[in-house]
Short mmCIF file of C-alpha atoms in Angstrom, two decimals:
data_model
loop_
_atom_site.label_atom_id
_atom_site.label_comp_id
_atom_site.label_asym_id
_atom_site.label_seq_id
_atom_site.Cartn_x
_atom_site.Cartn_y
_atom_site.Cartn_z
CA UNK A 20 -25.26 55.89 32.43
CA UNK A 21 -26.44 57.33 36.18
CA UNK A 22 -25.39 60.34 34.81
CA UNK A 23 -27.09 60.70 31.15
CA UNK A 24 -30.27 59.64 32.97
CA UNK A 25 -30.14 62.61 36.01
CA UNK A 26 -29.52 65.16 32.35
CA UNK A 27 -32.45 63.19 30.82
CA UNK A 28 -34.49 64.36 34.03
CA UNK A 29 -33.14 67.47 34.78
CA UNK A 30 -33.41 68.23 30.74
CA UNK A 31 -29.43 69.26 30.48
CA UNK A 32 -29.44 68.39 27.03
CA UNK A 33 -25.98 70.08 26.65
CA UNK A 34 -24.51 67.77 28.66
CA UNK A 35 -26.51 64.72 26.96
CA UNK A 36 -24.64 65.63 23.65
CA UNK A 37 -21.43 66.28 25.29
CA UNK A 38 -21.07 62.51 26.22
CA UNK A 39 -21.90 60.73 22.93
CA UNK A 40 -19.19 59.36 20.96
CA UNK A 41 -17.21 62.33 18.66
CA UNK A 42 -18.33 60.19 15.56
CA UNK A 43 -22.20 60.03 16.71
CA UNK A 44 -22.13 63.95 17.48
CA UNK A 45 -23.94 65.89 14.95
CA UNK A 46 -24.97 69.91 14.77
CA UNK A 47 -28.78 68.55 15.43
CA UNK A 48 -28.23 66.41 18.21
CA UNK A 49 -28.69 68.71 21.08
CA UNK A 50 -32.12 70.44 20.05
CA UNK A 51 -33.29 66.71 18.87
CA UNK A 52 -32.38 65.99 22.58
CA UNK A 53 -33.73 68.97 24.18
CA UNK A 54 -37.17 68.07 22.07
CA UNK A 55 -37.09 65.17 23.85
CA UNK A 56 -36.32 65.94 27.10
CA UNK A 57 -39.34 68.50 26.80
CA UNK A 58 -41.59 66.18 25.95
CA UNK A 59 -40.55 63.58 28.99
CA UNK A 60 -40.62 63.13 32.56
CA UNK A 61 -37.48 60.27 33.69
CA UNK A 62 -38.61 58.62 36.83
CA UNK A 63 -36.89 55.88 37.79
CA UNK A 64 -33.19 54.05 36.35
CA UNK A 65 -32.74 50.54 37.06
CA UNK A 66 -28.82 48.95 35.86
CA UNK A 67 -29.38 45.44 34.69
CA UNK A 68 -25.90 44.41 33.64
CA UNK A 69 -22.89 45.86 33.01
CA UNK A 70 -20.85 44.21 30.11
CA UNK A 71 -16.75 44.83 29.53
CA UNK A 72 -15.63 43.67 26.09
CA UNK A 73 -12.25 45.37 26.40
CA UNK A 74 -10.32 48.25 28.10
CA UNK A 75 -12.22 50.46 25.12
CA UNK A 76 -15.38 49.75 25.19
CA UNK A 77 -18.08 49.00 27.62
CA UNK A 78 -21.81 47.79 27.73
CA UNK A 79 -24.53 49.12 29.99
CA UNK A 80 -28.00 47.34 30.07
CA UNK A 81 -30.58 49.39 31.52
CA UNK A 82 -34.18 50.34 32.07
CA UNK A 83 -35.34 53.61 32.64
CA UNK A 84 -38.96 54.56 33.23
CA UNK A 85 -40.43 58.00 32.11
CA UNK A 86 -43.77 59.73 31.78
CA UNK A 87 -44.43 60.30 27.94
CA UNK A 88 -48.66 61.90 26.80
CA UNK A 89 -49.81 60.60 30.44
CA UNK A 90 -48.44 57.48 30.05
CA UNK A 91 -45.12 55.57 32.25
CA UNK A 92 -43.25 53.78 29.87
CA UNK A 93 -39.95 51.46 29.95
CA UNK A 94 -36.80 51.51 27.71
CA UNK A 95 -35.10 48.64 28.00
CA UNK A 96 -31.29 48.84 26.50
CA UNK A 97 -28.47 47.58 25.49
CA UNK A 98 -26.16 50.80 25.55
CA UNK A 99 -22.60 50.89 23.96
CA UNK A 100 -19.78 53.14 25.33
CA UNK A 101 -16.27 53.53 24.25
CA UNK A 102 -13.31 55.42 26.31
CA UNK A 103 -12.68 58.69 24.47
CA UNK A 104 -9.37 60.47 26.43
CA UNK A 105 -10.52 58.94 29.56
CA UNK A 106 -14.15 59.69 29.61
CA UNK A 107 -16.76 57.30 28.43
CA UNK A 108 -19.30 58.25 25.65
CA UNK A 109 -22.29 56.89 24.19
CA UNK A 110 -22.00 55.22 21.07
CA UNK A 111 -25.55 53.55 20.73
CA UNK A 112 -27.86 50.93 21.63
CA UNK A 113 -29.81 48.03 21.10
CA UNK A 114 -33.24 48.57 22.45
CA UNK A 115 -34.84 45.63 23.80
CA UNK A 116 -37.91 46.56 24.59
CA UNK A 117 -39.45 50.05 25.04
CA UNK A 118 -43.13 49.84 26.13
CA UNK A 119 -46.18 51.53 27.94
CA UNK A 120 -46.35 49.91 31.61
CA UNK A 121 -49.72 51.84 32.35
CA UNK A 122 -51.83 54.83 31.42
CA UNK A 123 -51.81 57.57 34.19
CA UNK A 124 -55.21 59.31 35.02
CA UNK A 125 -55.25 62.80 36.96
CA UNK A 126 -55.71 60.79 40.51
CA UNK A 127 -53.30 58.39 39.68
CA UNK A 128 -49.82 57.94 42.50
CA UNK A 129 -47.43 60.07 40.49
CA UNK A 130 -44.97 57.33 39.27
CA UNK A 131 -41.87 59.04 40.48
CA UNK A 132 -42.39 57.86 44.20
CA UNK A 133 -43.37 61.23 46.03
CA UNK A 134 -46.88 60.19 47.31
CA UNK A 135 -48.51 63.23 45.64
CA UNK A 136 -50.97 62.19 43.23
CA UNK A 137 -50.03 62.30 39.50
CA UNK A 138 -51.91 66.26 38.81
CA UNK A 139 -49.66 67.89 41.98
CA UNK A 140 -46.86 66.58 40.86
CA UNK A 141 -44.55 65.50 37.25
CA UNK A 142 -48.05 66.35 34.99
#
């Protein structure tokens, strides 16, 4: 999961596609990805819970906080994983909640933690 969110934030969308499940990979999914990415800022992961139903397959809970149209908003999920010749892939997730925490003005504390305000720094 650590490591899909540092692509998310360093827009590697190559590597985002690369470690969903065969069977979810699709000849879209890295420019839908890379749209994304373009279009975000990721500021801040937070684990919640991490879930083992078997030796296959695995359950990460997670929020992640990004910067969408001025605005920091939370995903809150429920990500599947299964072991695919000993790496682990995304399969999908249940999104609990995925809401704006606050609107961000010019002058704003850039959300990331640097200090700067919001217009030095991930505008």
């Amino acid at each position: 999961m650590r490591s899909r969110f540092s692509a998310y934030a360093t827009k590697h969308s190559a590597y985002i596609a690369q470690t969903y499940a065969k069977q979810e990979q699709s000849a879209h999914l890295e420019s839908e990805i890379n749209e994304w990415a373009k279009q975000t800022c990721w500021v801040k992961l937070t684990i919640v819970d991490t879930d083992y139903q078997d030796s296959s397959e695995h359950f990460v809970e997670f929020k992640a906080e990004y910067i969408h149209d001025n605005a920091l908003c939370v995903l809150h999920e429920r990500s599947r994983f299964i072991q695919e010749s000993g790496d682990w892939r995304y399969i999908d997730g249940d999104i609990k909640t995925h809401d704006t925490i606050k609107e961000l003005t010019r002058n704003s504390p850039c959300p990331c933690g640097s200090g700067k305000k919001y217009k030095r720094c991930c505008q």
